[in-house]
Coordinates of C-alpha atoms and ligand atoms in Angstrom, one line a residue:
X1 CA -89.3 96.8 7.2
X2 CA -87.4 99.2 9.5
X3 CA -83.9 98.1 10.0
X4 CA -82.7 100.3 12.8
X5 CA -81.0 103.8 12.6
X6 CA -80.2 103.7 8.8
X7 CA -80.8 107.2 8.2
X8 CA -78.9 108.9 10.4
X9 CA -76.3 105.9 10.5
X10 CA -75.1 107.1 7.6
X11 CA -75.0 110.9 8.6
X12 CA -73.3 110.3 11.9
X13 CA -71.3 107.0 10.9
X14 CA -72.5 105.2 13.6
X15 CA -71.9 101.3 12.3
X16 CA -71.4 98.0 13.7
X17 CA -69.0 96.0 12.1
X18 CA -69.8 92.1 11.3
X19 CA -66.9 90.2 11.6
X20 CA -66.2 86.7 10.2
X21 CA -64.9 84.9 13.3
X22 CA -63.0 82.9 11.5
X23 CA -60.2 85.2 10.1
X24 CA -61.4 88.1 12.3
X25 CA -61.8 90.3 9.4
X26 CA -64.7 92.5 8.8
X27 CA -67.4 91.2 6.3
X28 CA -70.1 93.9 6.9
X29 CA -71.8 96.4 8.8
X30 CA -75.2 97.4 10.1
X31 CA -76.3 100.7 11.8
X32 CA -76.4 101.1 15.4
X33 CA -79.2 102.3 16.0
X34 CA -80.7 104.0 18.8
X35 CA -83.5 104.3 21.3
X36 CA -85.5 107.0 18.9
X37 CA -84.9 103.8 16.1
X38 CA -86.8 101.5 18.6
X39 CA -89.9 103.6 19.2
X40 CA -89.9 104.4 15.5
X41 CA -90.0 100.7 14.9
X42 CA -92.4 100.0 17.4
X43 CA -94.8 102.5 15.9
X44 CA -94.9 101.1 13.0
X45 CA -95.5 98.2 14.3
X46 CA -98.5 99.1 15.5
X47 CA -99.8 100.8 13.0
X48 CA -99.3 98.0 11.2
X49 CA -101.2 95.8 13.9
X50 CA -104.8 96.3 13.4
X51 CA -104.7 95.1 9.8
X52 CA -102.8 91.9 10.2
X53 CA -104.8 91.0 13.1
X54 CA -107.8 91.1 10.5
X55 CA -106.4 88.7 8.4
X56 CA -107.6 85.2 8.9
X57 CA -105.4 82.8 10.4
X58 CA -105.2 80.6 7.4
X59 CA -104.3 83.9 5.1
X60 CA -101.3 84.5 8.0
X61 CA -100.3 80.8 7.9
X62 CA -100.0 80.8 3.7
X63 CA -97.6 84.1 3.9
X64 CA -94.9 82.1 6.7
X65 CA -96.1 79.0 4.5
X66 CA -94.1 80.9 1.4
X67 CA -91.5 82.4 3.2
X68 CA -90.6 78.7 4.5
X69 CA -90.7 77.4 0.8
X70 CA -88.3 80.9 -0.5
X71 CA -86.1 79.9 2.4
X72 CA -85.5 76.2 1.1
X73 CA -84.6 77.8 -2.5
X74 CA -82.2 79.7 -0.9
X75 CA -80.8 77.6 1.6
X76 CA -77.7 77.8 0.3
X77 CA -77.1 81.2 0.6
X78 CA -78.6 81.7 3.7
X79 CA -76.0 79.2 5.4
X80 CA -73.4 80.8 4.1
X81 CA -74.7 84.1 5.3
X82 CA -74.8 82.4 8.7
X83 CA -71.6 80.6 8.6
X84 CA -69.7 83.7 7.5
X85 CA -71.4 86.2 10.4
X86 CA -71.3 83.2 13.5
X87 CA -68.7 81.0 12.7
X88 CA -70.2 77.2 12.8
X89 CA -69.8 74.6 10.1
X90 CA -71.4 75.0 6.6
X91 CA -73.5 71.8 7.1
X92 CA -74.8 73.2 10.7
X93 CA -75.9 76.5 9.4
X94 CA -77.7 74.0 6.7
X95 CA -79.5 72.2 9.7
X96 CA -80.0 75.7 11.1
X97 CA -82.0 77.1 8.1
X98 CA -83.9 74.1 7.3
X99 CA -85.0 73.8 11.1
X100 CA -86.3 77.6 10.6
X101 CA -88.3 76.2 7.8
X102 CA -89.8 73.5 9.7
X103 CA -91.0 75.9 12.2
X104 CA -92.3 78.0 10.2
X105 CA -93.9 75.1 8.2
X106 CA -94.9 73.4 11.3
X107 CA -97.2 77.3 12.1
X108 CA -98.7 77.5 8.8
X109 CA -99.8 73.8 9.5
X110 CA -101.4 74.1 12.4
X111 CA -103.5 77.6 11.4
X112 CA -106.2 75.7 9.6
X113 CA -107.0 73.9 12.9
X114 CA -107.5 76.4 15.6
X115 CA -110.8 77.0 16.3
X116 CA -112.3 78.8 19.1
X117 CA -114.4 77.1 22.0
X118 CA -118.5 77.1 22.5
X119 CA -119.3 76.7 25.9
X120 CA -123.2 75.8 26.8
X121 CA -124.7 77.6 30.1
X122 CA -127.7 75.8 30.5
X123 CA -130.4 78.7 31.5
X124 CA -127.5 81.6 31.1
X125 CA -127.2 81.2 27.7
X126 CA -123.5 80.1 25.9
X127 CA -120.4 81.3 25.5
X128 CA -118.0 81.7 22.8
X129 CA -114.0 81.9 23.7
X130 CA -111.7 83.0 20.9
X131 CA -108.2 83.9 20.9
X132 CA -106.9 87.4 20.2
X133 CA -103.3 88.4 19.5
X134 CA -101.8 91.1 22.2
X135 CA -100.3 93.5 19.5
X136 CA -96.8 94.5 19.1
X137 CA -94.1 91.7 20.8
X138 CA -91.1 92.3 20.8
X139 CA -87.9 89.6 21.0
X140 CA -84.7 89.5 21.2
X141 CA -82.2 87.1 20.0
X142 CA -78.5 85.8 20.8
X143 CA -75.9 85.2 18.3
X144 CA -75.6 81.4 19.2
X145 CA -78.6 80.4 17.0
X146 CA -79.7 83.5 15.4
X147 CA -82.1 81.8 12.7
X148 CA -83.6 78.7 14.5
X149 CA -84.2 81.5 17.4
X150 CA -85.6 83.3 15.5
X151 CA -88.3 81.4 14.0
X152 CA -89.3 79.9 17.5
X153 CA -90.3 83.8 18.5
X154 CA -91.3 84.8 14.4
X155 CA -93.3 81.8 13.7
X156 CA -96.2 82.0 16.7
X157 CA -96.0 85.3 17.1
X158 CA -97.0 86.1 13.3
X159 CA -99.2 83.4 12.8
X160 CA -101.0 84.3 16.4
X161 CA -101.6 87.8 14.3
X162 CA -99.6 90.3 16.2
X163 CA -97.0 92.5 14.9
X164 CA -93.0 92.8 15.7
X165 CA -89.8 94.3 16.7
X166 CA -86.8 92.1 16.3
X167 CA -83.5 93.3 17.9
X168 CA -81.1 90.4 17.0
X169 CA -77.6 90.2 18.6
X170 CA -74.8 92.8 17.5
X171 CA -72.1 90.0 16.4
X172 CA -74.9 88.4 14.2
X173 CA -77.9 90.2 12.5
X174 CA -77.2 89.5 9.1
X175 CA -79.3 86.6 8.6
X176 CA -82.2 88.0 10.6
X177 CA -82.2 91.0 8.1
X178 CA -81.9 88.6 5.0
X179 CA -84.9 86.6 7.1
X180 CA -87.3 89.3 7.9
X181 CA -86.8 90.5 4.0
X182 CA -87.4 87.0 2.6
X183 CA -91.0 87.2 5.2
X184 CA -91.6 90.3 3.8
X185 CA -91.5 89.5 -0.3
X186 CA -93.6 86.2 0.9
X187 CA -96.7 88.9 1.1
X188 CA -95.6 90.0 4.8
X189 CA -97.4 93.5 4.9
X190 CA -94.9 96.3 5.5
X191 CA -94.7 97.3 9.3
X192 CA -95.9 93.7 10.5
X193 CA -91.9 92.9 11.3
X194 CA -89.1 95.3 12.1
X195 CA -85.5 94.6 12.7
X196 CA -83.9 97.5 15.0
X197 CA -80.3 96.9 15.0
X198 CA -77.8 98.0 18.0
X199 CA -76.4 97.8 21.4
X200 CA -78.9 95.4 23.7
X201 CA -78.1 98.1 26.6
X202 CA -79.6 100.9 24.5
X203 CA -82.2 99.7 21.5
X204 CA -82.8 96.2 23.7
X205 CA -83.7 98.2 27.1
X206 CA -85.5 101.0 25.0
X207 CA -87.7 97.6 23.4
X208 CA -88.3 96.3 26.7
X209 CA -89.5 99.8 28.6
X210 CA -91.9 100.7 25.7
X211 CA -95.2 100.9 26.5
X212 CA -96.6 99.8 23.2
X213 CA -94.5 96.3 23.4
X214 CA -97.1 94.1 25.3
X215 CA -94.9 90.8 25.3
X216 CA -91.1 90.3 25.2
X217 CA -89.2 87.0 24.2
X218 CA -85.8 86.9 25.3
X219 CA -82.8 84.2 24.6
X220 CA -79.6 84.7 26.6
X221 CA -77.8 85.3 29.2
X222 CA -79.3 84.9 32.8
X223 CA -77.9 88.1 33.9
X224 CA -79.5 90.1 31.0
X225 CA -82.7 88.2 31.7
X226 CA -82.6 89.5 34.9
X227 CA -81.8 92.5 34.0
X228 CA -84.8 92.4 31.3
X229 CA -87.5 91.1 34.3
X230 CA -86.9 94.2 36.8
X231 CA -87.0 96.7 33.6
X232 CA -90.6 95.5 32.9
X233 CA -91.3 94.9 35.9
X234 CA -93.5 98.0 36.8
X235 CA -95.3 97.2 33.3
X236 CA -98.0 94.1 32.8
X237 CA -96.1 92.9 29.7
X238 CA -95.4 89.2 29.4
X239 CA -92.3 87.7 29.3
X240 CA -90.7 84.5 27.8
X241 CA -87.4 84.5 29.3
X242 CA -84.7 81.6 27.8
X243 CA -82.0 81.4 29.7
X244 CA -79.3 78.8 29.3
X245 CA -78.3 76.0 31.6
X246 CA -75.9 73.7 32.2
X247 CA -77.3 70.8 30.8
X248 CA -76.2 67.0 32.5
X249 CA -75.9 63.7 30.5
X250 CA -76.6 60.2 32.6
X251 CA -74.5 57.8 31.1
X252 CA -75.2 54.3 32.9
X253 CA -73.3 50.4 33.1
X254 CA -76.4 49.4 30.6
X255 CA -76.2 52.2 27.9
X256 CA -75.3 51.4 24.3
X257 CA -71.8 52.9 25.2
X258 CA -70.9 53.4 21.3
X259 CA -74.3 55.9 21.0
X260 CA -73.5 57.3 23.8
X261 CA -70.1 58.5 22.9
X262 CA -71.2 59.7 19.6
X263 CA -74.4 61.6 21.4
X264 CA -71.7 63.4 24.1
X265 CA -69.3 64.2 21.1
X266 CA -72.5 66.3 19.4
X267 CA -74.3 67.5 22.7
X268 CA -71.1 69.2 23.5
X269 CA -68.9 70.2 20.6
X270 CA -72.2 71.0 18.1
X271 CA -71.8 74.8 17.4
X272 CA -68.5 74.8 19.3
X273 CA -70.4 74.4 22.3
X274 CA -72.3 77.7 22.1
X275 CA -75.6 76.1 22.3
X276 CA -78.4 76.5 25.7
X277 CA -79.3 72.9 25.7
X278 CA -75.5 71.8 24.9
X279 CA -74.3 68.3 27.2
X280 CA -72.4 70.5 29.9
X281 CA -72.0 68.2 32.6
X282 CA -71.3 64.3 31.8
X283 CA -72.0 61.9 34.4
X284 CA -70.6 58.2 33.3
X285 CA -71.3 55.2 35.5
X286 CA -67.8 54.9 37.3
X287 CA -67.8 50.6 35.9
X288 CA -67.1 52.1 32.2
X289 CA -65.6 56.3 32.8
X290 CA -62.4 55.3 32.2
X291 CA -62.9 53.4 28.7
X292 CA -65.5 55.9 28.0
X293 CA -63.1 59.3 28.3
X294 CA -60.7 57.5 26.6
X295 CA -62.9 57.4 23.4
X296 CA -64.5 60.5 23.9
X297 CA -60.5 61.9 23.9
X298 CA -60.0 59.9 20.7
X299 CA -63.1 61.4 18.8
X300 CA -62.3 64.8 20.4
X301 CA -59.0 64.8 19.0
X302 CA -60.3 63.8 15.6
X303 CA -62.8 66.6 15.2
X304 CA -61.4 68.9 12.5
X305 CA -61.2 72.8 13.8
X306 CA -61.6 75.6 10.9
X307 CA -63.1 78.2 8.9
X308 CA -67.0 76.6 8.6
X309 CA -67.1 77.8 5.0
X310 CA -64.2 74.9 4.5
X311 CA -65.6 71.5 3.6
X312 CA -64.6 68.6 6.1
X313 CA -64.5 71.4 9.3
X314 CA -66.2 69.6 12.4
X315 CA -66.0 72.4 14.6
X316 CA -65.5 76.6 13.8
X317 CA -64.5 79.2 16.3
X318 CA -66.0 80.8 19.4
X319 CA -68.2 83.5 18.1
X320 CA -66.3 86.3 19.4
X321 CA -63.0 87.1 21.1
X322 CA -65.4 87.6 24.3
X323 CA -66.7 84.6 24.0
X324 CA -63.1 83.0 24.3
X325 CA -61.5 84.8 26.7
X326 CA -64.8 83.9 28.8
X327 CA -64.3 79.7 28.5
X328 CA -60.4 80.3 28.9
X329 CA -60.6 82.0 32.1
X330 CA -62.7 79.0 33.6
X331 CA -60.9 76.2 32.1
X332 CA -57.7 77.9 33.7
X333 CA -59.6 78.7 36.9
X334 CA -60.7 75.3 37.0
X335 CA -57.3 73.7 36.1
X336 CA -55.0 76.3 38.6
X337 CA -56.6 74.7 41.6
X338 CA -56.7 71.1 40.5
X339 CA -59.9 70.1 39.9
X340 CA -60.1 67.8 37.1
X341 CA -57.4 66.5 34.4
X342 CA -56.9 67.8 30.7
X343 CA -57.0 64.8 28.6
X344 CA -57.3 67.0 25.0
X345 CA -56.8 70.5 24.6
X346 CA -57.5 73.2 27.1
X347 CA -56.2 76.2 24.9
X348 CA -56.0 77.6 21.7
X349 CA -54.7 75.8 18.4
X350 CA -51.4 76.2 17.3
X351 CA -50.6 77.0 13.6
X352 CA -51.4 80.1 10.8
X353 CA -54.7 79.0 10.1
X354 CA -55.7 79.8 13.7
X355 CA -54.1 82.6 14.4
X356 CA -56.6 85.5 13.7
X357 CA -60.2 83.8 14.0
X358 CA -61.3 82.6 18.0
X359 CA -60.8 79.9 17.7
X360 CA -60.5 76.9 20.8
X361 CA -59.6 73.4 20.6
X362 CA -62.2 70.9 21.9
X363 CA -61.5 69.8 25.5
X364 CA -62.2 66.9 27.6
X365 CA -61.5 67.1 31.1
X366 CA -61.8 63.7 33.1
X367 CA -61.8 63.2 37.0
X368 CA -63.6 66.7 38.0
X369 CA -64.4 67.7 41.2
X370 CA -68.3 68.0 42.4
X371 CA -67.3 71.6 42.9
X372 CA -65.2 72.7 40.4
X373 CA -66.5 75.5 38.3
X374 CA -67.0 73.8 34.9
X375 CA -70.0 72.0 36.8
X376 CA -71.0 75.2 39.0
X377 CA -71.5 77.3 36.0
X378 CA -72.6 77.5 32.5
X379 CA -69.3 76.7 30.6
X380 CA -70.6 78.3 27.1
X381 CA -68.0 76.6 24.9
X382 CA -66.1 73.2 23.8
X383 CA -65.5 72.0 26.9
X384 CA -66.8 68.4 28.2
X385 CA -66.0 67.7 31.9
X386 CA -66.9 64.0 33.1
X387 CA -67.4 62.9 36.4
X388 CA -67.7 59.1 37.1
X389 CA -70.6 58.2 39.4
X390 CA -71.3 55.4 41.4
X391 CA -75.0 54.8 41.0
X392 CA -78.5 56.6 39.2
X393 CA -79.4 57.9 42.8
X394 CA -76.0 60.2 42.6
X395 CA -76.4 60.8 39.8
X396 CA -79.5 62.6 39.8
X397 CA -78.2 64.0 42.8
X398 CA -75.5 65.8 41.0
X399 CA -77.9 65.9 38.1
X400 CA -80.3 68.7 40.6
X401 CA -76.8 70.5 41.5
X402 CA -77.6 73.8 39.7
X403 CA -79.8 76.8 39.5
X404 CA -80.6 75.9 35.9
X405 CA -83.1 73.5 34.8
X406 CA -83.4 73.3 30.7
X407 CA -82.9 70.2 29.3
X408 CA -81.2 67.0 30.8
X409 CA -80.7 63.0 28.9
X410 CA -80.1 59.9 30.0
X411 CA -78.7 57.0 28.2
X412 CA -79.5 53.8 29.4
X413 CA -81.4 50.5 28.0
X414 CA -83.6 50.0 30.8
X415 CA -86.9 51.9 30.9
X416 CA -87.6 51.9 34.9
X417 CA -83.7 53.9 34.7
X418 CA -85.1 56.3 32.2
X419 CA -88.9 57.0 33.8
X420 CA -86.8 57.8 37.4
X421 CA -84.6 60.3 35.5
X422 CA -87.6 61.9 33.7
X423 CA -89.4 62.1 37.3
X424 CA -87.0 63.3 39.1
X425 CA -84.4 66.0 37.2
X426 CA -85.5 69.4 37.3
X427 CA -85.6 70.4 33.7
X428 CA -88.1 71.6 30.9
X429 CA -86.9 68.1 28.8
X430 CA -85.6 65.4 29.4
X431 CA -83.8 63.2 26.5
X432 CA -83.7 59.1 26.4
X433 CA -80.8 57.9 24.7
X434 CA -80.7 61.3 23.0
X435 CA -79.9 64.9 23.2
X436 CA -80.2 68.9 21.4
X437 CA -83.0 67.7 19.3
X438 CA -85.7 70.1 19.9
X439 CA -88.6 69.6 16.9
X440 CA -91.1 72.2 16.5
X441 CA -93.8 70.4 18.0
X442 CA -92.4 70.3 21.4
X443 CA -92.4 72.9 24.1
X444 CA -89.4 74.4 25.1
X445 CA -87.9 76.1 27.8
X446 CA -86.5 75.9 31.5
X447 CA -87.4 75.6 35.4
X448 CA -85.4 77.4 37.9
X449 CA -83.1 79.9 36.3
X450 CA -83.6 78.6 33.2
X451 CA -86.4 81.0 32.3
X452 CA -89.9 81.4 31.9
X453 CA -92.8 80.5 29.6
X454 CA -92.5 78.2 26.9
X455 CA -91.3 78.3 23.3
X456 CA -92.5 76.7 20.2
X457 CA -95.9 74.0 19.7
X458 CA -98.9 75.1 20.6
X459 CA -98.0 76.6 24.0
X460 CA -96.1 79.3 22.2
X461 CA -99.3 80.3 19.9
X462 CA -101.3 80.6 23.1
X463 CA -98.3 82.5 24.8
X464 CA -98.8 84.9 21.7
X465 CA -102.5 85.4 22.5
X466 CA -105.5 85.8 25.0
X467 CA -108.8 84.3 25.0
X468 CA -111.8 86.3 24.5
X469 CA -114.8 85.4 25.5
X470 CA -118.7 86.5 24.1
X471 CA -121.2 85.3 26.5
X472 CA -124.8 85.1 24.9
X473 CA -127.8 85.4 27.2
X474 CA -130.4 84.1 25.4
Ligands
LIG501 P1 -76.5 88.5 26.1 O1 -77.7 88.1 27.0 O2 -75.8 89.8 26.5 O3 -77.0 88.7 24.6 C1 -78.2 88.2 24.1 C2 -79.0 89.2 23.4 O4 -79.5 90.2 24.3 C3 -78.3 90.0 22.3 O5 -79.2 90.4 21.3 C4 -77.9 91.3 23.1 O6 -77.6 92.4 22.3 C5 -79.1 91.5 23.9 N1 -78.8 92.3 25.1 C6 -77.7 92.5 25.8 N2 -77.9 93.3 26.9 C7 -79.2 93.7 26.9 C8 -80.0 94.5 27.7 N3 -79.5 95.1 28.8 N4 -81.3 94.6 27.4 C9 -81.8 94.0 26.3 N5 -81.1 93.2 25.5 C10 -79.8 93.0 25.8 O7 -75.5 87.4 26.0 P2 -73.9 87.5 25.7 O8 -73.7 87.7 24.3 O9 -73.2 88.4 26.7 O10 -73.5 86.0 26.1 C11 -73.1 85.7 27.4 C12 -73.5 84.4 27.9 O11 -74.9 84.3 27.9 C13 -73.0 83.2 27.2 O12 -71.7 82.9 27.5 C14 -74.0 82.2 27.6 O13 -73.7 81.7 28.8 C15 -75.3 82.9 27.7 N6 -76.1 82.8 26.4 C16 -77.0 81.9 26.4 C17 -77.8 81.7 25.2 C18 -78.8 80.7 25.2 O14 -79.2 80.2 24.1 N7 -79.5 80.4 26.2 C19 -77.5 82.5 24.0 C20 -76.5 83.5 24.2 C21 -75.8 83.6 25.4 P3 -76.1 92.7 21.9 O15 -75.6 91.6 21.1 O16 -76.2 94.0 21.1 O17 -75.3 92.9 23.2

């Protein structure tokens, strides 16, 4: 495995620092590696193509099958490793590793099953379809969910028989380096993976114009996306693009008002916010908004904001001071020209323990405005704006108001309710009476400018791969 730029890292002292956003203070480094890194790595990678394509897909699926099982032993570690680099809670890194094991489970599952297709031509003769893998993918991965991201690109990619380049996000690629190891003692061959560390605008770009690189998987920021689509765009690569959104929750007169609460509480402050298919725009029957913020105030108030690695923390800091000044400057926005009210926090917490991590308290803001920029925009961070609504039809109105389209839930006890929202919001998924949960067995991704293509299931083994067809004229 090539971790980018570690030779000459050390000659020119070109590091990134990993810092624990927590306290703030450094816990490690990696190189910062550079465009000549990339095309090193994405050599190897295909050199290293033509003999993991031979393997079968059964041999492919028992190497992620032990990597997932190495993972579990070391579970333990590898939240901690997660925790320290990105900031959330102990017990959500734990989620975070397990659901990487899942996926990678769920892959080494289904390779026994895929079989190719005969097709019968009568007086032509028949046709045998297979599926091939393209060859070197590459992906790149955000520092919101760097290991449950990462085995929604690793898992089909591998088990589809290509080979890879993985450039995770500067603030966190600690755990993608410990992951891409653990693959690689599970009988990975060497070259199959490769981790290029450094700036997205340098090793990311230099990923994305290679001409070896036949498919890209992106997670991130629309702009970047955009950014990524006109790079390739003179090429024929493919692209899965996952791009955020700005998620809305239904709430109606008929839900089971307790659940509900308790699902907004999670959709929003889970991973301090920092999560694509967070609950960014509440929408609460206008019969029950005013009971219902005041109990989303009270359990907002009694989440417990700290350093994840403490037992009993709820909620950690923003990843980065970036990330903080970014949801500051729209809650204050938002709050200079009136458009909603602060009913908890709406800054940063007072006392020691605070003081050098990014931390931001959770915020609920009642009584916002159809146009106030916590609704117009992605608001990537702890903040829950409601907005009563008089009926389902506004509702899915306001529901459609945005450019994104990733995920959306509604909470009601009446099915006809539910089957409208499902048929009508513009979104990749749609919860009942839920929302986050995305399994491994379901496709994933957004309309609109939530992205392109489709992430894990079997949509994202085909994404991985191309039919071939043999036609016999007998
Ligand atoms: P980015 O899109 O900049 O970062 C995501 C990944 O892309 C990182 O690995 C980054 O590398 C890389 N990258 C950055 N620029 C380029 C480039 N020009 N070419 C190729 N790769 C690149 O997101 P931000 O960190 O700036 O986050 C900003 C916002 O994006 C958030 O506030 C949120 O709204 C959204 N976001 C959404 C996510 C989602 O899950 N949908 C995940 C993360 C962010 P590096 O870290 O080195 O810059």
């Amino acid at each position: 495995m090539r971790i980018g730029g570690t030779d000459t890292a050390a000659e020119d002292d070109r590091w990134i620092p990993v810092v624990n956003p927590a306290t703030g203070e450094q816990v490690d480094r990696v190189p910062e590696g550079s465009a000549d890194d990339m095309d090193q790595a994405v050599h190897a990678a295909e050199d290293a193509f033509s003999g993991w394509k031979k393997k079968t897909l059964r041999e492919r699926g028992v190497i992620l099958f032990h990597a997932a099982g190495r993972v579990r032993e070391q579970h333990k570690e590898l939240a901690r490793l997660l925790t320290t680099e990105q900031g959330k809670p102990l017990r959500e890194s734990l989620d975070e590793v397990r659901g990487y094991a899942n996926i990678l489970e769920f892959y080494a599952g289904i390779s026994a099953a895929q079989q190719g297709e005969m097709i019968r031509l009568g007086m032509i003769g028949d046709a045998l379809v297979t599926r091939e893998p393209l060859g070197v993918c590459g992906a790149i991965i955000p520092w919101n969910m760097p290991v449950l991201i990462m085995g929604w690109k690793v898992g089909p990619a591998l088990l589809a028989g290509n080979s890879l380049v993985l450039k995770p996000a500067s603030t966190t690629p600690l755990t993608t380096i410990r992951l891409a190891q653990i693959l690689e003692e599970s009988g990975l061959p060497p070259g199959v993976l490769n981790v290029v560390t450094g700036p997205g605008e340098t090793v990311g770009e230099a990923m994305v114009r290679h001409p070896l690189v036949k498919k890209l998987s992106f997670t991130g920021n629309c702009a970047t996306g955009q950014r990524i689509r006109e790079l390739a765009a003179g090429s024929l690569k493919e692209l899965t693009l996952e791009l955020g959104g700005s998620d809305p929750m239904i709430v109606l007169s008929d839900a089971d008002i307790d659940k509900a609460v308790d699902g907004a509480i999670r959709g929003r402050f889970y991973n301090a916010g920092q999560t694509c298919t967070a609950v960014k725009r509440l929408f609460v029957h206008e019969s029950i908004a005013v009971e219902f913020s005041r109990r989303l105030q009270q359990k907002a108030e009694s989440l417990k904001l700290g350093n994840g690695l403490d037992a009993g923390t709820d909620m950690g800091p923003l990843n980065s001071a970036i990330q903080r000044e970014r949801i500051e400057k729209l809650v204050d926005r938002a709050l200079d020209t009136a458009q909603g009210t602060v009913l908890t926090g709406g800054t940063r917490p007072e006392g020691a323990e605070y003081s050098r991590g990014f931390f931001y308290q959770p915020t609920v803001v009642s009584d916002v405005e159809k146009t106030s920029s916590l609704l117009t925009e992605e608001v990537f961070g702890p903040v829950l704006p409601v907005v009563p609504m008089p009926d389902l039809d506004t509702a899915i109105t306001e529901a459609n108001r945005t450019s994104y389209g990733l995920g959306a839930s509604i909470w009601t006890s009446n099915l006809h309710s539910a089957k409208r929202a499902f048929d009508e919001i513009h979104a990749g998924i749609i919860w009942v009476n839920r929302h986050l949960t995305v399994p491994p067995e379901v496709p994933f991704g957004g309309m609109n400018e939530s992205g392109l293509g489709r992430e894990n299931g079997l949509h994202a083994l085909e994404s991985y791969s191309r039919t071939k067809t043999l036609l016999l004229g007998w």
